[in-house]
Every structure is written in structure tokens, then in C-alpha cells.
Tab-separated table of C-alpha atoms in Angstrom:
chain	number	residue	atom	x	y	z
C	1	MET	CA	57.392	246.620	32.715
C	2	LEU	CA	56.401	245.860	36.292
C	3	GLY	CA	52.874	245.192	35.096
C	4	ASP	CA	54.112	242.566	32.621
C	5	LYS	CA	56.200	240.880	35.316
C	6	LEU	CA	53.249	240.752	37.720
C	7	LYS	CA	51.074	239.393	34.917
C	8	ASN	CA	53.561	236.569	34.290
C	9	TYR	CA	53.730	235.712	38.001
C	10	LEU	CA	49.934	235.606	38.224
C	11	HIS	CA	49.886	233.401	35.119
C	12	LEU	CA	52.417	231.073	36.767
C	13	HIS	CA	50.263	230.738	39.888
C	14	LEU	CA	47.233	230.053	37.687
C	15	LEU	CA	49.177	227.172	36.113
C	16	VAL	CA	50.098	225.847	39.566
C	17	PHE	CA	46.450	226.082	40.610
C	18	ILE	CA	45.496	224.151	37.453
C	19	ALA	CA	48.079	221.489	38.355
C	20	GLY	CA	46.514	221.136	41.800
C	21	PHE	CA	43.054	220.994	40.245
C	22	THR	CA	44.123	217.957	38.189
C	23	ALA	CA	43.845	215.793	41.305
C	24	ILE	CA	40.372	217.196	41.991
C	25	LEU	CA	39.255	216.180	38.503
C	26	GLY	CA	40.654	212.713	39.168
C	27	LYS	CA	38.360	212.516	42.180
C	28	LEU	CA	35.313	213.826	40.258
C	29	ILE	CA	35.646	211.579	37.197
C	30	THR	CA	33.873	208.276	37.813
C	31	ILE	CA	35.698	205.990	35.352
C	32	LYS	CA	38.779	203.958	36.313
C	33	ALA	CA	42.342	205.239	36.036
C	34	ILE	CA	43.402	203.320	32.884
C	35	PRO	CA	40.541	204.406	30.575
C	36	LEU	CA	40.738	207.887	32.119
C	37	VAL	CA	44.388	208.247	31.098
C	38	TRP	CA	43.612	206.814	27.633
C	39	PHE	CA	40.959	209.477	27.010
C	40	ARG	CA	43.210	212.189	28.476
C	41	MET	CA	46.207	211.362	26.282
C	42	LEU	CA	44.095	210.870	23.156
C	43	ILE	CA	42.332	214.237	23.446
C	44	ALA	CA	45.509	216.032	24.549
C	45	GLY	CA	47.395	214.486	21.604
C	46	ILE	CA	44.769	215.725	19.139
C	47	LEU	CA	44.870	219.221	20.632
C	48	MET	CA	48.670	219.243	20.636
C	49	PHE	CA	48.670	218.164	16.972
C	50	ALA	CA	46.361	221.087	16.125
C	51	PHE	CA	48.700	223.484	17.964
C	52	ILE	CA	51.730	222.096	16.116
C	53	LYS	CA	50.027	222.529	12.735
C	54	ILE	CA	48.908	226.083	13.542
C	55	SER	CA	52.394	226.963	14.799
C	56	LYS	CA	53.998	225.211	11.786
C	57	ILE	CA	56.293	223.123	13.990
C	58	LYS	CA	58.114	220.274	12.270
C	59	LEU	CA	57.138	216.751	13.304
C	60	LYS	CA	59.766	214.802	11.370
C	61	ILE	CA	62.105	212.778	13.603
C	62	SER	CA	64.367	209.751	13.192
C	63	LEU	CA	63.186	206.229	14.047
C	64	LYS	CA	65.704	206.062	16.900
C	65	THR	CA	64.328	209.300	18.357
C	66	PHE	CA	60.776	208.024	17.963
C	67	PHE	CA	61.560	204.957	20.091
C	68	LYS	CA	63.069	207.196	22.774
C	69	PHE	CA	59.910	209.317	22.831
C	70	ALA	CA	57.813	206.142	22.873
C	71	ILE	CA	59.546	204.936	26.048
C	72	ALA	CA	58.923	208.317	27.694
C	73	GLY	CA	55.291	208.172	26.550
C	74	ILE	CA	54.850	204.796	28.249
C	75	VAL	CA	56.478	206.144	31.409
C	76	VAL	CA	54.170	209.182	31.585
C	77	ALA	CA	51.142	206.964	30.868
C	78	LEU	CA	52.083	204.717	33.808
C	79	HIS	CA	52.727	207.811	35.930
C	80	TRP	CA	49.216	209.133	35.298
C	81	ILE	CA	47.643	205.700	35.769
C	82	THR	CA	49.275	205.248	39.188
C	83	PHE	CA	48.465	208.875	40.106
C	84	PHE	CA	44.744	208.541	39.428
C	85	GLY	CA	44.793	205.006	40.782
C	86	ALA	CA	46.134	206.376	44.078
C	87	ILE	CA	43.230	208.828	44.226
C	88	ASP	CA	40.773	205.987	43.573
C	89	VAL	CA	42.017	203.855	46.485
C	90	SER	CA	42.856	206.673	48.942
C	91	ASN	CA	42.184	210.382	48.487
C	92	VAL	CA	43.590	213.587	46.981
C	93	SER	CA	45.635	214.576	50.059
C	94	ILE	CA	47.508	211.266	50.312
C	95	THR	CA	48.190	211.211	46.569
C	96	LEU	CA	49.536	214.761	46.359
C	97	VAL	CA	51.871	214.411	49.341
C	98	MET	CA	53.265	211.130	48.006
C	99	PHE	CA	53.612	212.716	44.567
C	100	SER	CA	55.781	215.473	46.053
C	101	THR	CA	58.476	212.883	46.838
C	102	GLY	CA	59.293	212.864	43.121
C	103	ALA	CA	61.851	215.645	43.636
C	104	PHE	CA	64.005	213.235	45.620
C	105	PHE	CA	63.685	210.408	43.155
C	106	ALA	CA	64.915	212.919	40.575
C	107	SER	CA	67.900	213.700	42.810
C	108	PHE	CA	69.061	210.092	42.479
C	109	ILE	CA	67.993	209.547	38.853
C	110	GLU	CA	69.681	212.704	37.537
C	111	PRO	CA	73.232	211.645	38.540
C	112	ILE	CA	72.776	208.418	36.551
C	113	VAL	CA	71.416	210.126	33.412
C	114	TYR	CA	73.645	213.214	33.533
C	115	LYS	CA	76.644	211.339	35.007
C	116	ARG	CA	77.223	213.592	38.002
C	117	LYS	CA	77.933	212.841	41.640
C	118	ILE	CA	75.136	212.644	44.219
C	119	VAL	CA	75.224	215.742	46.452
C	120	TRP	CA	75.518	215.029	50.182
C	121	TYR	CA	72.482	217.070	51.221
C	122	GLU	CA	70.279	215.191	48.731
C	123	ILE	CA	70.938	212.003	50.697
C	124	ILE	CA	70.051	213.738	53.987
C	125	PHE	CA	66.911	215.245	52.503
C	126	GLY	CA	65.992	211.856	51.092
C	127	ILE	CA	66.206	210.348	54.575
C	128	ILE	CA	64.044	213.174	55.992
C	129	VAL	CA	61.421	212.559	53.303
C	130	ILE	CA	61.393	208.851	54.215
C	131	VAL	CA	60.806	209.859	57.852
C	132	GLY	CA	57.927	212.109	56.787
C	133	VAL	CA	56.349	209.347	54.699
C	134	SER	CA	56.825	206.908	57.604
C	135	ILE	CA	54.912	209.250	59.933
C	136	ILE	CA	52.060	209.387	57.408
C	137	LEU	CA	52.161	205.611	56.962
C	138	ASN	CA	51.968	204.996	60.722
C	139	THR	CA	48.978	207.292	61.167
C	140	GLU	CA	47.150	206.523	57.894
C	141	PHE	CA	47.978	202.848	57.291
C	142	LYS	CA	44.470	202.257	55.949
C	143	TYR	CA	45.631	204.137	52.845
C	144	ILE	CA	48.648	201.888	52.273
C	145	ASN	CA	47.616	201.085	48.683
C	146	GLY	CA	47.239	204.774	47.880
C	147	ILE	CA	50.614	205.530	49.473
C	148	LEU	CA	52.360	202.838	47.426
C	149	LEU	CA	50.695	203.955	44.190
C	150	GLY	CA	51.446	207.608	45.002
C	151	VAL	CA	55.136	206.898	45.584
C	152	SER	CA	55.252	204.821	42.378
C	153	SER	CA	53.673	207.730	40.515
C	154	ALA	CA	56.277	210.096	41.971
C	155	PHE	CA	59.128	207.841	40.823
C	156	LEU	CA	57.692	207.559	37.295
C	157	SER	CA	57.134	211.329	37.186
C	158	ALA	CA	60.758	211.958	38.185
C	159	LEU	CA	62.006	209.487	35.565
C	160	PHE	CA	59.837	211.128	32.907
C	161	SER	CA	61.056	214.629	33.841
C	162	VAL	CA	64.714	213.604	33.660
C	163	LEU	CA	64.195	211.900	30.278
C	164	ASN	CA	62.390	214.970	28.917
C	165	GLY	CA	65.184	217.164	30.242
C	166	LYS	CA	67.542	215.325	27.886
C	167	PHE	CA	65.109	215.436	24.966
C	168	VAL	CA	64.506	219.211	25.039
C	169	GLU	CA	68.217	219.819	24.567
C	170	SER	CA	67.849	218.910	20.903
C	171	HIS	CA	64.112	218.698	20.090
C	172	ASN	CA	61.053	220.956	20.149
C	173	ALA	CA	59.037	220.495	23.349
C	174	SER	CA	55.687	220.358	21.536
C	175	THR	CA	56.965	217.693	19.134
C	176	ILE	CA	58.230	215.623	22.059
C	177	SER	CA	54.885	215.812	23.858
C	178	PHE	CA	52.867	214.934	20.755
C	179	TYR	CA	54.805	211.720	20.168
C	180	GLU	CA	54.726	210.875	23.876
C	181	PHE	CA	50.949	211.296	23.952
C	182	ILE	CA	50.250	209.130	20.895
C	183	CYS	CA	52.693	206.438	22.059
C	184	GLY	CA	51.055	206.463	25.487
C	185	VAL	CA	47.660	206.011	23.831
C	186	ALA	CA	49.014	203.127	21.734
C	187	PHE	CA	50.516	201.457	24.820
C	188	ILE	CA	47.268	201.665	26.804
C	189	SER	CA	45.253	200.600	23.733
C	190	ILE	CA	47.117	197.275	23.616
C	191	TYR	CA	46.005	196.589	27.196
C	192	LEU	CA	42.424	197.765	26.589
C	193	ALA	CA	42.150	195.561	23.471
C	194	PHE	CA	42.439	192.427	25.627
C	195	ALA	CA	41.126	193.569	29.036
C	196	ALA	CA	37.639	192.523	30.102
C	197	ASP	CA	36.804	196.122	31.000
C	198	GLY	CA	38.514	197.518	27.873
C	199	PHE	CA	37.315	198.279	24.352
C	200	MET	CA	35.180	195.122	24.275
C	201	LYS	CA	33.104	196.450	27.135
C	202	GLU	CA	29.752	197.478	25.681
C	203	ASN	CA	29.635	200.932	27.288
C	204	PHE	CA	33.358	201.818	27.169
C	205	PHE	CA	32.674	204.953	25.118
C	206	VAL	CA	29.375	205.675	26.851
C	207	LEU	CA	30.240	208.070	29.662
C	208	GLU	CA	28.165	210.345	31.818
C	209	THR	CA	27.935	213.937	30.606
C	210	ASN	CA	29.866	215.205	33.619
C	211	ASP	CA	32.671	212.712	32.925
C	212	TRP	CA	33.015	213.943	29.349
C	213	ILE	CA	33.158	217.552	30.570
C	214	TYR	CA	35.728	216.803	33.279
C	215	ILE	CA	37.882	214.690	30.933
C	216	PHE	CA	37.888	217.434	28.299
C	217	ILE	CA	38.925	220.006	30.930
C	218	LEU	CA	41.643	217.605	32.106
C	219	ALA	CA	42.974	217.006	28.577
C	220	SER	CA	42.670	220.555	27.264
C	221	ILE	CA	43.283	222.973	30.145
C	222	CYS	CA	45.218	220.757	32.576
C	223	THR	CA	47.344	219.013	29.936
C	224	ALA	CA	47.655	220.684	26.505
C	225	TYR	CA	47.200	224.308	27.633
C	226	ALA	CA	49.197	223.906	30.850
C	227	PHE	CA	52.132	222.423	28.943
C	228	ILE	CA	52.186	225.103	26.238
C	229	ALA	CA	51.706	227.904	28.784
C	230	SER	CA	54.418	226.628	31.140
C	231	THR	CA	56.862	226.515	28.217
C	232	TYR	CA	55.891	230.100	27.331
C	233	ILE	CA	56.146	231.386	30.913
C	234	MET	CA	59.717	230.129	31.266
C	235	ARG	CA	60.793	232.698	28.686
C	236	TYR	CA	60.041	235.422	31.231
C	237	ILE	CA	60.473	233.730	34.625
C	238	SER	CA	63.527	231.683	35.598
C	239	PRO	CA	63.198	227.874	35.512
C	240	TYR	CA	64.155	227.795	39.204
C	241	THR	CA	61.253	230.078	40.161
C	242	VAL	CA	58.863	228.030	38.037
C	243	VAL	CA	59.944	224.699	39.554
C	244	LEU	CA	59.898	226.055	43.126
C	245	THR	CA	56.470	227.652	42.655
C	246	TYR	CA	55.068	224.386	41.298
C	247	ASN	CA	55.656	222.867	44.739
C	248	LEU	CA	52.616	224.899	45.823
C	249	GLU	CA	50.560	222.451	43.742
C	250	ILE	CA	50.373	220.228	46.815
C	251	ILE	CA	49.042	223.027	49.012
C	252	TYR	CA	46.535	224.295	46.438
C	253	GLY	CA	45.320	220.765	45.751
C	254	ILE	CA	44.867	219.812	49.412
C	255	ILE	CA	43.043	223.079	50.223
C	256	LEU	CA	40.706	222.537	47.254
C	257	ALA	CA	40.122	218.925	48.321
C	258	LEU	CA	39.296	219.977	51.903
C	259	ILE	CA	36.773	222.520	50.579
C	260	LEU	CA	35.133	220.201	48.038
C	261	PHE	CA	35.409	216.869	49.901
C	262	PRO	CA	35.585	217.796	53.614
C	263	ILE	CA	34.635	214.326	54.881
C	264	ASP	CA	36.870	212.207	52.607
C	265	GLU	CA	39.866	214.531	52.953
C	266	LYS	CA	39.851	215.039	56.721
C	267	MET	CA	43.080	213.480	57.996
C	268	SER	CA	44.756	212.823	61.339
C	269	PRO	CA	47.252	215.314	62.863
C	270	GLY	CA	50.077	212.854	62.096
C	271	PHE	CA	49.332	213.133	58.384
C	272	TYR	CA	49.772	216.909	58.465
C	273	TYR	CA	52.971	216.666	60.550
C	274	GLY	CA	54.451	214.211	58.059
C	275	SER	CA	53.213	216.261	55.089
C	276	LEU	CA	54.743	219.448	56.494
C	277	LEU	CA	58.069	217.653	56.884
C	278	VAL	CA	57.963	216.371	53.289
C	279	VAL	CA	56.902	219.688	51.720
C	280	ALA	CA	59.397	221.748	53.763
C	281	THR	CA	62.214	219.392	52.722
C	282	VAL	CA	61.222	219.625	49.051
C	283	LEU	CA	61.343	223.441	49.246
C	284	ALA	CA	64.682	223.405	51.096
C	285	ASN	CA	66.118	221.073	48.459
C	286	GLY	CA	65.069	223.476	45.700
C	287	ILE	CA	66.610	226.472	47.441
C	288	LEU	CA	69.932	224.726	48.107
C	289	LYS	CA	70.073	223.423	44.538
C	290	ASN	CA	69.682	226.963	43.214
C	291	ARG	CA	72.438	228.315	45.470
C	292	ARG	CA	74.756	225.507	44.420
C	293	LYS	CA	74.155	226.192	40.733
C	294	ARG	CA	74.742	229.918	41.196
C	295	LYS	CA	78.064	229.245	42.947
C	296	SER	CA	79.101	226.906	40.154
C	297	GLY	CA	78.527	229.718	37.659
C	298	ASP	CA	75.193	228.707	36.136
C	299	GLY	CA	73.696	231.944	37.381
C	300	ILE	CA	70.054	231.004	37.652
C	301	ASP	CA	67.919	234.070	38.206
C	302	ILE	CA	65.523	233.804	41.134
C	303	SER	CA	63.736	237.110	40.543
């Protein structure tokens, strides 16, 4: 029994490592963010469709539900575009730290969607995160565009997570993702149909071999597999533990970036001070949230 539990924990950390590696792939792939996300969502959608058919999961939904999933698909498409765009104009370290602020956007979005009061410590933590980001901004102002895109990506990620949290209450997670992927592809396709560097570009589908390999890894392992596996792992490990462990994505990603891109990823001491403040606050927020839920009777297991 202990062996199975350890196996699940190791699997969870593998998924977190994969999440951190997503940013590395964004750095390695040479095409721009918008076509990159189009290829990612298209391939991931095809793979998810294959999984749904093999698993015999029903795809039938109402038109009203489809439009809800379509909105979420557009949100996640914009999230990924701004995420990879941030990497393009700054680096992996800046993008990941800014992305971690999503937990605090969620703290203010959740009360609106779920109609609950804002908790006092979430406001304090939000202020601390702003201080941390300000420290980074003051010491790394040359990356202002990356910081703004990273924060935008974090907001969109938080919005997407809250929307999906409502959807999974009454729909299969794989079905939700499939429709979100194809709607995201359709949304980006409309832009690419008219953009000068879109489908009309002569070599749009002509990519370097390495780009094809990296994009397939991104769509298959980092998107389709990671989603299915994370859903599976939550049957055996509490959602709280999963969410808290995923905060290590920032650390794994930055360490990988420093190893692979030592020159581009070398930052000033102020960046690391600000990053430490942001990451520590995100972890503290997760711990306090769990304690609050346990006291209210939700009884989330942290083992």
C-alpha cells in the first residue's frame, strides 16, 4: 500500500516537472506564440478525441453548454498566447514568476463566480504579491513587456480555472477539454485567416524538424497526457496536495532554465528576492486555505 502511495506521489512530481518543462519548450520552439498555440491546441484536441473514443466517453452536450465551453476555450487560448508571448519578449524565469500570481487573481475571481465573501488574508497576501512584483519590476524593468504579458497570462489562467471548476461539477473533464481545444483552434484560426503572418504565409506549415518534435511533445505529453494523468492522480491524492505541489512548477522551471539557458536566465538579486516573496506567499495562501476549509467541515485530506 505504501508502495502505491509513493508511486502516486512520484507521478505527481513528474507531472509538476512536465508543467515546468512547458516553459522550456516555449523557449526552444522558434515560431511565434499565436501559431504555436494553434498547433498545440489542434494536436492536443485530436489526441483528446482519440482518448475519448477509446474510453467511450459521451461527447453530446447542449448548445448552451457548448457556448460556455467555447468561451473557456478562447480564454485558455489567450492564456497560452500571452504565456508564450511573455517568454518571447523576456525569459522563462520572468514568465513563470508572473504566472504564479494567478493564485491571487483566483482569490478575487472565485468570490464573484461562487458568490462568497473575500477572505481578509487574501487581500493581505494580494498586497504582498504586488510588493514582490514591484521589486522585480524595479530591478528588471527591461522586461516590462514580459512582466505585463506574464501577469495577463496569470489572470486568464485563473479565470479559466474558476470557469472549469464550475464545469466539472456537471460535465466530464475530458469532454470539457475537447470542446475547449477545438473552440480555441477555431478562435485562433479566424485571426490566422486574415493575418499577414497567418495561413496565407507561404511557409506557415513548413517548420523545422526540431519545432515539430517540440510542438508534438508540448501537445501530447505536456497537454493531453498531463491533463488526463492529473485527473487520474486526484483519485488517490487530495486536490489540496495536488494544487500545492503544482506550485513547485515555478522552481522546477527556473532551475531547468538556468541549466539550459544560463546566460539568458541569469537575473539580478532583486529578482530572486521578489520571486521568493511571491512564491512564499502563494504557498502560505494555499496552506491557510486548506486549514480554513478543514475548520468549515470540508475535511480536505493533506496526506
